[in-house]
Amino acid sequence: MSLEVTHPRALHVHVSRFTLGQAQILCQMYALYETVKDELRFAGDFPSATTHRLESVRRNKNLRDLSTGDLLSMIGRPSSISELASLINPAIQDDDPVVTKGHLYKINLSQLAFGKITFNQRPSVLRGNAIVNWGRFVSEFVHSAFSPQSVDILRLEPSLDVLFGSIIHADSLKTAFDPRLA
């Protein structure tokens, strides 16, 4: 796993070395918990006017109208890395020639063929503790997705209680991100 701060767009966490099946489970969990993750406290160091919006995975044109069961089934269906990447990060229109289109998604699979998934968090930060906490958060999220308990987690109703009870276990991360503790 590596961390990158790319001013001013987003904080990136790269995760690598996984199978197609693991990538599918990770994408299933991310799609289910994306709106819960969006509730987290995460203060940026750059004005929001200088950042690009990050596109939703759950609300992309391929997945937005699906029930939870259909969502999980659809993400579990691709038989190749490229099919999964096209499903999770469909082509979008953006007139900014500087922005790589795949980077506009909260979870970016444009490098999946090279064994890399990127988690984008906007807004970007320069504070070391915030960078480390986001890296730890993504690491625990990925670890939970790859664990045998992921099947059980996917059956639970997404909520902050499940996020900080079954997926993210470190109390320090709950303290850092849970908006109920503000």
Short mmCIF file of N, CA and C in Angstrom, two decimals:
data_model
loop_
_atom_site.label_atom_id
_atom_site.label_comp_id
_atom_site.label_asym_id
_atom_site.label_seq_id
_atom_site.Cartn_x
_atom_site.Cartn_y
_atom_site.Cartn_z
N MET A 1 0.85 -1.17 0.00
CA MET A 1 0.00 0.00 0.00
C MET A 1 0.89 1.23 0.00
N SER A 2 0.52 2.22 -0.79
CA SER A 2 1.27 3.47 -0.79
C SER A 2 0.31 4.63 -0.67
N LEU A 3 0.81 5.75 -0.16
CA LEU A 3 0.03 6.98 0.00
C LEU A 3 0.63 8.07 -0.87
N GLU A 4 -0.23 8.88 -1.46
CA GLU A 4 0.21 10.00 -2.27
C GLU A 4 -0.64 11.21 -1.96
N VAL A 5 -0.04 12.36 -1.81
CA VAL A 5 -0.78 13.61 -1.72
C VAL A 5 -0.51 14.36 -3.00
N THR A 6 -1.57 14.62 -3.76
CA THR A 6 -1.40 15.32 -5.02
C THR A 6 -2.19 16.61 -4.96
N HIS A 7 -1.51 17.69 -4.65
CA HIS A 7 -2.15 18.99 -4.54
C HIS A 7 -2.76 19.37 -5.86
N PRO A 8 -3.93 19.93 -5.87
CA PRO A 8 -4.85 20.07 -4.73
C PRO A 8 -6.01 19.11 -4.82
N ARG A 9 -5.94 18.14 -5.68
CA ARG A 9 -7.12 17.35 -6.01
C ARG A 9 -7.55 16.38 -4.92
N ALA A 10 -6.70 15.45 -4.55
CA ALA A 10 -7.16 14.42 -3.62
C ALA A 10 -5.98 13.70 -2.99
N LEU A 11 -6.28 13.05 -1.90
CA LEU A 11 -5.33 12.17 -1.24
C LEU A 11 -5.58 10.78 -1.80
N HIS A 12 -4.54 10.14 -2.30
CA HIS A 12 -4.67 8.82 -2.92
C HIS A 12 -4.04 7.76 -2.02
N VAL A 13 -4.70 6.63 -1.90
CA VAL A 13 -4.12 5.45 -1.28
C VAL A 13 -4.18 4.35 -2.33
N HIS A 14 -3.03 3.79 -2.67
CA HIS A 14 -2.95 2.71 -3.65
C HIS A 14 -2.86 1.38 -2.92
N VAL A 15 -3.67 0.43 -3.35
CA VAL A 15 -3.66 -0.92 -2.80
C VAL A 15 -3.35 -1.86 -3.94
N SER A 16 -2.45 -2.80 -3.72
CA SER A 16 -2.08 -3.71 -4.80
C SER A 16 -1.96 -5.14 -4.30
N ARG A 17 -1.77 -6.04 -5.26
CA ARG A 17 -1.60 -7.48 -5.02
C ARG A 17 -2.88 -8.14 -4.52
N PHE A 18 -3.79 -8.36 -5.42
CA PHE A 18 -5.05 -9.01 -5.10
C PHE A 18 -5.55 -9.74 -6.33
N THR A 19 -6.50 -10.63 -6.12
CA THR A 19 -7.10 -11.39 -7.22
C THR A 19 -8.33 -10.65 -7.74
N LEU A 20 -8.86 -11.10 -8.86
CA LEU A 20 -10.10 -10.54 -9.39
C LEU A 20 -11.21 -10.69 -8.36
N GLY A 21 -11.31 -11.86 -7.74
CA GLY A 21 -12.34 -12.09 -6.72
C GLY A 21 -12.22 -11.13 -5.54
N GLN A 22 -10.99 -10.89 -5.09
CA GLN A 22 -10.78 -9.95 -3.99
C GLN A 22 -11.16 -8.53 -4.42
N ALA A 23 -10.81 -8.15 -5.65
CA ALA A 23 -11.17 -6.82 -6.15
C ALA A 23 -12.68 -6.67 -6.22
N GLN A 24 -13.37 -7.73 -6.60
CA GLN A 24 -14.83 -7.68 -6.66
C GLN A 24 -15.43 -7.51 -5.27
N ILE A 25 -14.94 -8.25 -4.29
CA ILE A 25 -15.45 -8.12 -2.92
C ILE A 25 -15.16 -6.72 -2.39
N LEU A 26 -13.98 -6.21 -2.65
CA LEU A 26 -13.63 -4.86 -2.21
C LEU A 26 -14.56 -3.83 -2.84
N CYS A 27 -14.84 -3.97 -4.13
CA CYS A 27 -15.74 -3.04 -4.81
C CYS A 27 -17.18 -3.18 -4.29
N GLN A 28 -17.60 -4.40 -3.99
CA GLN A 28 -18.93 -4.60 -3.41
C GLN A 28 -19.05 -3.87 -2.08
N MET A 29 -18.04 -4.06 -1.21
CA MET A 29 -18.09 -3.43 0.10
C MET A 29 -18.03 -1.91 -0.03
N TYR A 30 -17.15 -1.43 -0.93
CA TYR A 30 -17.04 0.01 -1.11
C TYR A 30 -18.36 0.60 -1.61
N ALA A 31 -18.97 -0.02 -2.61
CA ALA A 31 -20.23 0.49 -3.16
C ALA A 31 -21.32 0.53 -2.08
N LEU A 32 -21.38 -0.50 -1.24
CA LEU A 32 -22.38 -0.53 -0.18
C LEU A 32 -22.14 0.55 0.88
N TYR A 33 -20.87 0.79 1.21
CA TYR A 33 -20.55 1.70 2.31
C TYR A 33 -20.11 3.09 1.86
N GLU A 34 -20.21 3.38 0.57
CA GLU A 34 -19.76 4.69 0.06
C GLU A 34 -20.50 5.85 0.73
N THR A 35 -21.81 5.77 0.84
CA THR A 35 -22.54 6.90 1.44
C THR A 35 -22.23 7.03 2.93
N VAL A 36 -21.97 5.91 3.61
CA VAL A 36 -21.57 5.98 5.01
C VAL A 36 -20.19 6.62 5.11
N LYS A 37 -19.27 6.21 4.24
CA LYS A 37 -17.93 6.79 4.24
C LYS A 37 -17.99 8.29 3.97
N ASP A 38 -18.93 8.71 3.13
CA ASP A 38 -19.06 10.13 2.80
C ASP A 38 -19.48 10.98 4.00
N GLU A 39 -20.01 10.35 5.04
CA GLU A 39 -20.40 11.07 6.26
C GLU A 39 -19.21 11.37 7.18
N LEU A 40 -18.07 10.73 6.94
CA LEU A 40 -16.94 10.85 7.84
C LEU A 40 -16.41 12.27 7.91
N ARG A 41 -15.84 12.61 9.07
CA ARG A 41 -15.17 13.90 9.23
C ARG A 41 -13.82 13.81 8.55
N PHE A 42 -13.58 14.70 7.62
CA PHE A 42 -12.28 14.72 6.94
C PHE A 42 -12.02 16.14 6.47
N ALA A 43 -11.28 16.89 7.25
CA ALA A 43 -11.01 18.29 6.92
C ALA A 43 -9.81 18.39 5.99
N GLY A 44 -10.00 19.11 4.90
CA GLY A 44 -8.92 19.28 3.93
C GLY A 44 -8.09 20.51 4.22
N ASP A 45 -6.97 20.59 3.53
CA ASP A 45 -6.06 21.72 3.69
C ASP A 45 -6.10 22.69 2.51
N PHE A 46 -6.96 22.41 1.54
CA PHE A 46 -7.05 23.26 0.35
C PHE A 46 -8.49 23.71 0.18
N PRO A 47 -8.69 24.91 -0.35
CA PRO A 47 -10.07 25.36 -0.60
C PRO A 47 -10.76 24.42 -1.58
N SER A 48 -12.04 24.15 -1.33
CA SER A 48 -12.77 23.22 -2.19
C SER A 48 -12.87 23.73 -3.62
N ALA A 49 -12.75 25.02 -3.83
CA ALA A 49 -12.83 25.56 -5.18
C ALA A 49 -11.67 25.09 -6.06
N THR A 50 -10.57 24.65 -5.43
CA THR A 50 -9.41 24.22 -6.21
C THR A 50 -9.40 22.72 -6.45
N THR A 51 -10.44 22.01 -6.01
CA THR A 51 -10.47 20.56 -6.16
C THR A 51 -11.56 20.15 -7.14
N HIS A 52 -11.37 19.02 -7.77
CA HIS A 52 -12.38 18.45 -8.65
C HIS A 52 -13.28 17.56 -7.82
N ARG A 53 -14.53 17.49 -8.20
CA ARG A 53 -15.43 16.58 -7.47
C ARG A 53 -15.02 15.14 -7.80
N LEU A 54 -15.28 14.27 -6.86
CA LEU A 54 -15.02 12.85 -7.08
C LEU A 54 -16.35 12.16 -7.33
N GLU A 55 -16.40 11.34 -8.35
CA GLU A 55 -17.63 10.68 -8.75
C GLU A 55 -17.94 9.48 -7.86
N SER A 56 -19.21 9.29 -7.62
CA SER A 56 -19.70 8.16 -6.84
C SER A 56 -19.59 6.87 -7.63
N VAL A 57 -19.21 5.82 -6.95
CA VAL A 57 -19.23 4.49 -7.54
C VAL A 57 -20.67 3.95 -7.48
N ARG A 58 -21.30 4.08 -6.35
CA ARG A 58 -22.65 3.54 -6.15
C ARG A 58 -23.67 4.22 -7.06
N ARG A 59 -23.44 5.48 -7.38
CA ARG A 59 -24.40 6.21 -8.20
C ARG A 59 -23.91 6.40 -9.64
N ASN A 60 -22.95 5.58 -10.08
CA ASN A 60 -22.52 5.69 -11.47
C ASN A 60 -23.61 5.13 -12.38
N LYS A 61 -23.50 5.37 -13.66
CA LYS A 61 -24.59 5.00 -14.59
C LYS A 61 -24.85 3.50 -14.64
N ASN A 62 -23.90 2.67 -14.27
CA ASN A 62 -24.08 1.22 -14.30
C ASN A 62 -24.75 0.66 -13.04
N LEU A 63 -24.60 1.35 -11.92
CA LEU A 63 -25.00 0.78 -10.63
C LEU A 63 -26.08 1.54 -9.90
N ARG A 64 -26.41 2.74 -10.32
CA ARG A 64 -27.25 3.64 -9.52
C ARG A 64 -28.65 3.15 -9.21
N ASP A 65 -29.28 2.42 -10.08
CA ASP A 65 -30.67 2.04 -9.86
C ASP A 65 -30.83 0.60 -9.36
N LEU A 66 -29.77 -0.01 -8.90
CA LEU A 66 -29.82 -1.41 -8.49
C LEU A 66 -30.15 -1.57 -7.00
N SER A 67 -30.90 -2.60 -6.70
CA SER A 67 -31.11 -2.98 -5.29
C SER A 67 -29.78 -3.49 -4.75
N THR A 68 -29.70 -3.66 -3.45
CA THR A 68 -28.46 -4.16 -2.85
C THR A 68 -28.09 -5.53 -3.41
N GLY A 69 -29.04 -6.42 -3.50
CA GLY A 69 -28.77 -7.76 -4.03
C GLY A 69 -28.29 -7.72 -5.47
N ASP A 70 -28.95 -6.90 -6.28
CA ASP A 70 -28.55 -6.77 -7.69
C ASP A 70 -27.18 -6.11 -7.81
N LEU A 71 -26.90 -5.15 -6.93
CA LEU A 71 -25.59 -4.48 -6.92
C LEU A 71 -24.49 -5.50 -6.66
N LEU A 72 -24.65 -6.31 -5.62
CA LEU A 72 -23.64 -7.30 -5.27
C LEU A 72 -23.47 -8.31 -6.41
N SER A 73 -24.58 -8.73 -6.99
CA SER A 73 -24.53 -9.68 -8.10
C SER A 73 -23.82 -9.08 -9.32
N MET A 74 -24.16 -7.84 -9.65
CA MET A 74 -23.57 -7.17 -10.82
C MET A 74 -22.06 -7.03 -10.65
N ILE A 75 -21.60 -6.64 -9.46
CA ILE A 75 -20.16 -6.46 -9.24
C ILE A 75 -19.45 -7.82 -9.19
N GLY A 76 -20.15 -8.86 -8.78
CA GLY A 76 -19.55 -10.20 -8.74
C GLY A 76 -19.52 -10.91 -10.09
N ARG A 77 -20.19 -10.34 -11.07
CA ARG A 77 -20.34 -10.99 -12.37
C ARG A 77 -19.14 -10.89 -13.32
N PRO A 78 -18.40 -9.79 -13.39
CA PRO A 78 -17.32 -9.69 -14.39
C PRO A 78 -16.33 -10.84 -14.30
N SER A 79 -15.90 -11.30 -15.46
CA SER A 79 -14.95 -12.42 -15.51
C SER A 79 -13.53 -11.94 -15.83
N SER A 80 -13.35 -10.64 -15.90
CA SER A 80 -12.01 -10.10 -16.15
C SER A 80 -11.83 -8.77 -15.43
N ILE A 81 -10.58 -8.41 -15.25
CA ILE A 81 -10.22 -7.14 -14.63
C ILE A 81 -10.79 -5.98 -15.43
N SER A 82 -10.68 -6.03 -16.75
CA SER A 82 -11.15 -4.91 -17.58
C SER A 82 -12.67 -4.76 -17.50
N GLU A 83 -13.41 -5.86 -17.42
CA GLU A 83 -14.87 -5.78 -17.26
C GLU A 83 -15.23 -5.13 -15.93
N LEU A 84 -14.54 -5.51 -14.87
CA LEU A 84 -14.80 -4.92 -13.55
C LEU A 84 -14.49 -3.43 -13.57
N ALA A 85 -13.36 -3.05 -14.16
CA ALA A 85 -12.98 -1.63 -14.23
C ALA A 85 -14.02 -0.83 -15.00
N SER A 86 -14.53 -1.36 -16.11
CA SER A 86 -15.55 -0.66 -16.90
C SER A 86 -16.86 -0.52 -16.13
N LEU A 87 -17.19 -1.50 -15.32
CA LEU A 87 -18.41 -1.46 -14.53
C LEU A 87 -18.32 -0.43 -13.42
N ILE A 88 -17.21 -0.42 -12.71
CA ILE A 88 -17.03 0.46 -11.55
C ILE A 88 -16.71 1.89 -11.96
N ASN A 89 -15.94 2.06 -13.01
CA ASN A 89 -15.53 3.40 -13.49
C ASN A 89 -15.93 3.60 -14.94
N PRO A 90 -17.23 3.71 -15.23
CA PRO A 90 -17.63 3.95 -16.62
C PRO A 90 -17.13 5.32 -17.09
N ALA A 91 -17.01 5.45 -18.39
CA ALA A 91 -16.53 6.72 -18.97
C ALA A 91 -17.46 7.85 -18.56
N ILE A 92 -16.85 8.99 -18.21
CA ILE A 92 -17.61 10.18 -17.85
C ILE A 92 -17.07 11.36 -18.64
N GLN A 93 -17.90 12.37 -18.77
CA GLN A 93 -17.50 13.60 -19.46
C GLN A 93 -16.91 14.58 -18.47
N ASP A 94 -15.77 15.10 -18.78
CA ASP A 94 -15.16 16.19 -18.02
C ASP A 94 -14.33 16.98 -19.00
N ASP A 95 -14.52 18.26 -19.02
CA ASP A 95 -13.85 19.10 -20.01
C ASP A 95 -12.45 19.53 -19.62
N ASP A 96 -12.00 19.15 -18.43
CA ASP A 96 -10.67 19.54 -17.98
C ASP A 96 -9.63 18.57 -18.56
N PRO A 97 -8.79 19.03 -19.49
CA PRO A 97 -7.82 18.12 -20.11
C PRO A 97 -6.72 17.66 -19.18
N VAL A 98 -6.56 18.31 -18.03
CA VAL A 98 -5.50 17.96 -17.09
C VAL A 98 -5.88 16.74 -16.25
N VAL A 99 -7.17 16.52 -16.05
CA VAL A 99 -7.64 15.48 -15.15
C VAL A 99 -7.73 14.14 -15.87
N THR A 100 -7.06 13.13 -15.32
CA THR A 100 -7.20 11.77 -15.82
C THR A 100 -8.59 11.29 -15.42
N LYS A 101 -9.36 10.83 -16.37
CA LYS A 101 -10.77 10.52 -16.12
C LYS A 101 -10.98 9.49 -15.01
N GLY A 102 -10.17 8.46 -14.92
CA GLY A 102 -10.33 7.47 -13.87
C GLY A 102 -10.12 8.05 -12.49
N HIS A 103 -9.32 9.09 -12.39
CA HIS A 103 -9.05 9.71 -11.10
C HIS A 103 -10.24 10.48 -10.58
N LEU A 104 -11.28 10.62 -11.37
CA LEU A 104 -12.46 11.35 -10.92
C LEU A 104 -13.38 10.50 -10.06
N TYR A 105 -13.07 9.21 -9.91
CA TYR A 105 -13.89 8.32 -9.08
C TYR A 105 -13.30 8.17 -7.69
N LYS A 106 -14.18 7.98 -6.71
CA LYS A 106 -13.73 7.80 -5.33
C LYS A 106 -12.88 6.55 -5.17
N ILE A 107 -13.22 5.52 -5.93
CA ILE A 107 -12.36 4.34 -6.00
C ILE A 107 -12.05 4.16 -7.48
N ASN A 108 -10.78 4.18 -7.81
CA ASN A 108 -10.32 4.24 -9.20
C ASN A 108 -9.71 2.90 -9.60
N LEU A 109 -10.29 2.29 -10.63
CA LEU A 109 -9.79 1.01 -11.10
C LEU A 109 -9.03 1.13 -12.42
N SER A 110 -8.67 2.34 -12.81
CA SER A 110 -8.01 2.52 -14.11
C SER A 110 -6.66 1.81 -14.19
N GLN A 111 -6.05 1.53 -13.06
CA GLN A 111 -4.77 0.82 -13.01
C GLN A 111 -4.93 -0.63 -12.56
N LEU A 112 -6.16 -1.13 -12.59
CA LEU A 112 -6.43 -2.48 -12.11
C LEU A 112 -5.68 -3.54 -12.91
N ALA A 113 -5.50 -3.32 -14.20
CA ALA A 113 -4.76 -4.27 -15.03
C ALA A 113 -3.31 -4.42 -14.55
N PHE A 114 -2.82 -3.39 -13.84
CA PHE A 114 -1.46 -3.42 -13.29
C PHE A 114 -1.47 -3.83 -11.82
N GLY A 115 -2.64 -4.28 -11.34
CA GLY A 115 -2.74 -4.76 -9.97
C GLY A 115 -2.89 -3.68 -8.93
N LYS A 116 -3.46 -2.53 -9.31
CA LYS A 116 -3.56 -1.42 -8.37
C LYS A 116 -4.98 -0.86 -8.34
N ILE A 117 -5.52 -0.66 -7.14
CA ILE A 117 -6.77 0.06 -6.92
C ILE A 117 -6.41 1.32 -6.14
N THR A 118 -6.98 2.44 -6.54
CA THR A 118 -6.69 3.71 -5.87
C THR A 118 -7.94 4.21 -5.16
N PHE A 119 -7.79 4.55 -3.89
CA PHE A 119 -8.85 5.19 -3.12
C PHE A 119 -8.56 6.68 -3.10
N ASN A 120 -9.47 7.46 -3.62
CA ASN A 120 -9.32 8.92 -3.63
C ASN A 120 -10.16 9.52 -2.51
N GLN A 121 -9.57 10.42 -1.76
CA GLN A 121 -10.30 11.12 -0.71
C GLN A 121 -10.14 12.61 -0.97
N ARG A 122 -11.25 13.25 -1.15
CA ARG A 122 -11.21 14.69 -1.30
C ARG A 122 -11.77 15.28 -0.04
N PRO A 123 -11.28 16.28 0.49
CA PRO A 123 -10.19 17.11 -0.03
C PRO A 123 -8.83 16.59 0.39
N SER A 124 -7.82 17.06 -0.30
CA SER A 124 -6.46 16.63 -0.01
C SER A 124 -5.96 17.30 1.27
N VAL A 125 -4.99 16.66 1.89
CA VAL A 125 -4.41 17.18 3.13
C VAL A 125 -2.89 17.14 3.05
N LEU A 126 -2.27 17.95 3.87
CA LEU A 126 -0.82 17.93 4.02
C LEU A 126 -0.40 17.52 5.42
N ARG A 127 -1.35 17.45 6.36
CA ARG A 127 -1.04 17.11 7.74
C ARG A 127 -0.72 15.63 7.86
N GLY A 128 0.45 15.33 8.41
CA GLY A 128 0.91 13.95 8.51
C GLY A 128 -0.05 13.03 9.22
N ASN A 129 -0.63 13.48 10.35
CA ASN A 129 -1.54 12.60 11.09
C ASN A 129 -2.79 12.29 10.28
N ALA A 130 -3.30 13.24 9.51
CA ALA A 130 -4.49 13.00 8.68
C ALA A 130 -4.17 12.02 7.56
N ILE A 131 -2.99 12.14 6.98
CA ILE A 131 -2.57 11.23 5.91
C ILE A 131 -2.42 9.81 6.46
N VAL A 132 -1.77 9.68 7.60
CA VAL A 132 -1.58 8.36 8.21
C VAL A 132 -2.93 7.75 8.60
N ASN A 133 -3.81 8.56 9.19
CA ASN A 133 -5.12 8.04 9.58
C ASN A 133 -5.93 7.56 8.37
N TRP A 134 -5.89 8.31 7.26
CA TRP A 134 -6.62 7.88 6.07
C TRP A 134 -6.00 6.58 5.52
N GLY A 135 -4.68 6.48 5.53
CA GLY A 135 -4.03 5.25 5.09
C GLY A 135 -4.41 4.07 5.96
N ARG A 136 -4.45 4.28 7.26
CA ARG A 136 -4.86 3.21 8.19
C ARG A 136 -6.33 2.84 7.98
N PHE A 137 -7.17 3.84 7.74
CA PHE A 137 -8.58 3.58 7.48
C PHE A 137 -8.75 2.69 6.25
N VAL A 138 -8.10 3.06 5.15
CA VAL A 138 -8.19 2.27 3.92
C VAL A 138 -7.62 0.87 4.14
N SER A 139 -6.51 0.77 4.87
CA SER A 139 -5.90 -0.52 5.14
C SER A 139 -6.86 -1.43 5.90
N GLU A 140 -7.51 -0.91 6.94
CA GLU A 140 -8.47 -1.72 7.69
C GLU A 140 -9.68 -2.08 6.84
N PHE A 141 -10.14 -1.15 6.01
CA PHE A 141 -11.28 -1.41 5.13
C PHE A 141 -10.94 -2.56 4.17
N VAL A 142 -9.76 -2.49 3.55
CA VAL A 142 -9.33 -3.52 2.61
C VAL A 142 -9.15 -4.85 3.33
N HIS A 143 -8.51 -4.82 4.50
CA HIS A 143 -8.31 -6.05 5.28
C HIS A 143 -9.66 -6.71 5.60
N SER A 144 -10.66 -5.92 5.98
CA SER A 144 -11.99 -6.47 6.28
C SER A 144 -12.63 -7.05 5.03
N ALA A 145 -12.45 -6.38 3.88
CA ALA A 145 -13.02 -6.89 2.63
C ALA A 145 -12.39 -8.22 2.25
N PHE A 146 -11.11 -8.40 2.54
CA PHE A 146 -10.39 -9.62 2.17
C PHE A 146 -10.51 -10.72 3.22
N SER A 147 -11.15 -10.43 4.35
CA SER A 147 -11.26 -11.42 5.42
C SER A 147 -12.45 -12.35 5.17
N PRO A 148 -12.44 -13.51 5.80
CA PRO A 148 -13.58 -14.42 5.66
C PRO A 148 -14.90 -13.80 6.16
N GLN A 149 -14.84 -12.83 7.06
CA GLN A 149 -16.03 -12.19 7.60
C GLN A 149 -16.70 -11.24 6.60
N SER A 150 -16.06 -10.99 5.46
CA SER A 150 -16.63 -10.04 4.49
C SER A 150 -18.00 -10.50 4.01
N VAL A 151 -18.22 -11.80 3.91
CA VAL A 151 -19.53 -12.31 3.48
C VAL A 151 -20.60 -11.86 4.47
N ASP A 152 -20.28 -11.92 5.76
CA ASP A 152 -21.24 -11.49 6.78
C ASP A 152 -21.42 -9.97 6.75
N ILE A 153 -20.34 -9.23 6.56
CA ILE A 153 -20.41 -7.77 6.53
C ILE A 153 -21.30 -7.31 5.37
N LEU A 154 -21.22 -7.98 4.23
CA LEU A 154 -22.03 -7.59 3.07
C LEU A 154 -23.52 -7.82 3.30
N ARG A 155 -23.87 -8.62 4.30
CA ARG A 155 -25.29 -8.87 4.61
C ARG A 155 -25.86 -7.83 5.57
N LEU A 156 -25.01 -7.04 6.21
CA LEU A 156 -25.46 -6.06 7.19
C LEU A 156 -25.91 -4.77 6.52
N GLU A 157 -26.83 -4.09 7.16
CA GLU A 157 -27.29 -2.79 6.65
C GLU A 157 -26.16 -1.77 6.89
N PRO A 158 -25.68 -1.11 5.83
CA PRO A 158 -24.59 -0.15 5.99
C PRO A 158 -24.96 0.98 6.96
N SER A 159 -24.08 1.24 7.91
CA SER A 159 -24.28 2.31 8.89
C SER A 159 -22.93 2.65 9.51
N LEU A 160 -22.90 3.77 10.21
CA LEU A 160 -21.68 4.13 10.94
C LEU A 160 -21.37 3.09 12.02
N ASP A 161 -22.42 2.54 12.65
CA ASP A 161 -22.19 1.52 13.69
C ASP A 161 -21.51 0.29 13.11
N VAL A 162 -21.95 -0.17 11.93
CA VAL A 162 -21.32 -1.32 11.30
C VAL A 162 -19.92 -0.96 10.83
N LEU A 163 -19.78 0.23 10.22
CA LEU A 163 -18.47 0.66 9.74
C LEU A 163 -17.44 0.64 10.86
N PHE A 164 -17.81 1.22 12.02
CA PHE A 164 -16.85 1.30 13.13
C PHE A 164 -16.98 0.14 14.12
N GLY A 165 -17.78 -0.87 13.80
CA GLY A 165 -17.88 -2.03 14.67
C GLY A 165 -17.38 -3.30 14.01
N SER A 166 -17.66 -3.44 12.70
CA SER A 166 -17.31 -4.68 12.00
C SER A 166 -16.23 -4.51 10.95
N ILE A 167 -16.00 -3.29 10.49
CA ILE A 167 -15.02 -3.07 9.41
C ILE A 167 -13.78 -2.35 9.94
N ILE A 168 -13.96 -1.21 10.56
CA ILE A 168 -12.85 -0.43 11.12
C ILE A 168 -12.85 -0.68 12.62
N HIS A 169 -11.75 -1.24 13.13
CA HIS A 169 -11.70 -1.66 14.53
C HIS A 169 -10.93 -0.71 15.44
N ALA A 170 -10.05 0.09 14.91
CA ALA A 170 -9.20 0.95 15.74
C ALA A 170 -10.01 2.11 16.32
N ASP A 171 -10.00 2.21 17.64
CA ASP A 171 -10.71 3.31 18.31
C ASP A 171 -10.17 4.66 17.87
N SER A 172 -8.87 4.73 17.60
CA SER A 172 -8.28 6.01 17.20
C SER A 172 -8.85 6.48 15.85
N LEU A 173 -9.20 5.55 14.97
CA LEU A 173 -9.80 5.93 13.69
C LEU A 173 -11.25 6.36 13.88
N LYS A 174 -11.94 5.71 14.78
CA LYS A 174 -13.30 6.15 15.09
C LYS A 174 -13.27 7.56 15.65
N THR A 175 -12.35 7.82 16.54
CA THR A 175 -12.21 9.16 17.12
C THR A 175 -11.89 10.19 16.04
N ALA A 176 -11.04 9.81 15.10
CA ALA A 176 -10.63 10.75 14.05
C ALA A 176 -11.72 11.04 13.03
N PHE A 177 -12.55 10.03 12.69
CA PHE A 177 -13.47 10.18 11.57
C PHE A 177 -14.97 10.16 11.89
N ASP A 178 -15.37 9.56 13.00
CA ASP A 178 -16.81 9.41 13.26
C ASP A 178 -17.45 10.76 13.54
N PRO A 179 -18.40 11.20 12.68
CA PRO A 179 -19.01 12.52 12.86
C PRO A 179 -19.86 12.62 14.12
N ARG A 180 -20.25 11.50 14.69
CA ARG A 180 -21.04 11.52 15.92
C ARG A 180 -20.21 11.94 17.11
N LEU A 181 -18.89 11.91 16.96
CA LEU A 181 -17.98 12.29 18.06
C LEU A 181 -17.49 13.73 17.92
N ALA A 182 -18.04 14.46 16.99
CA ALA A 182 -17.58 15.85 16.75
C ALA A 182 -17.94 16.76 17.91
#
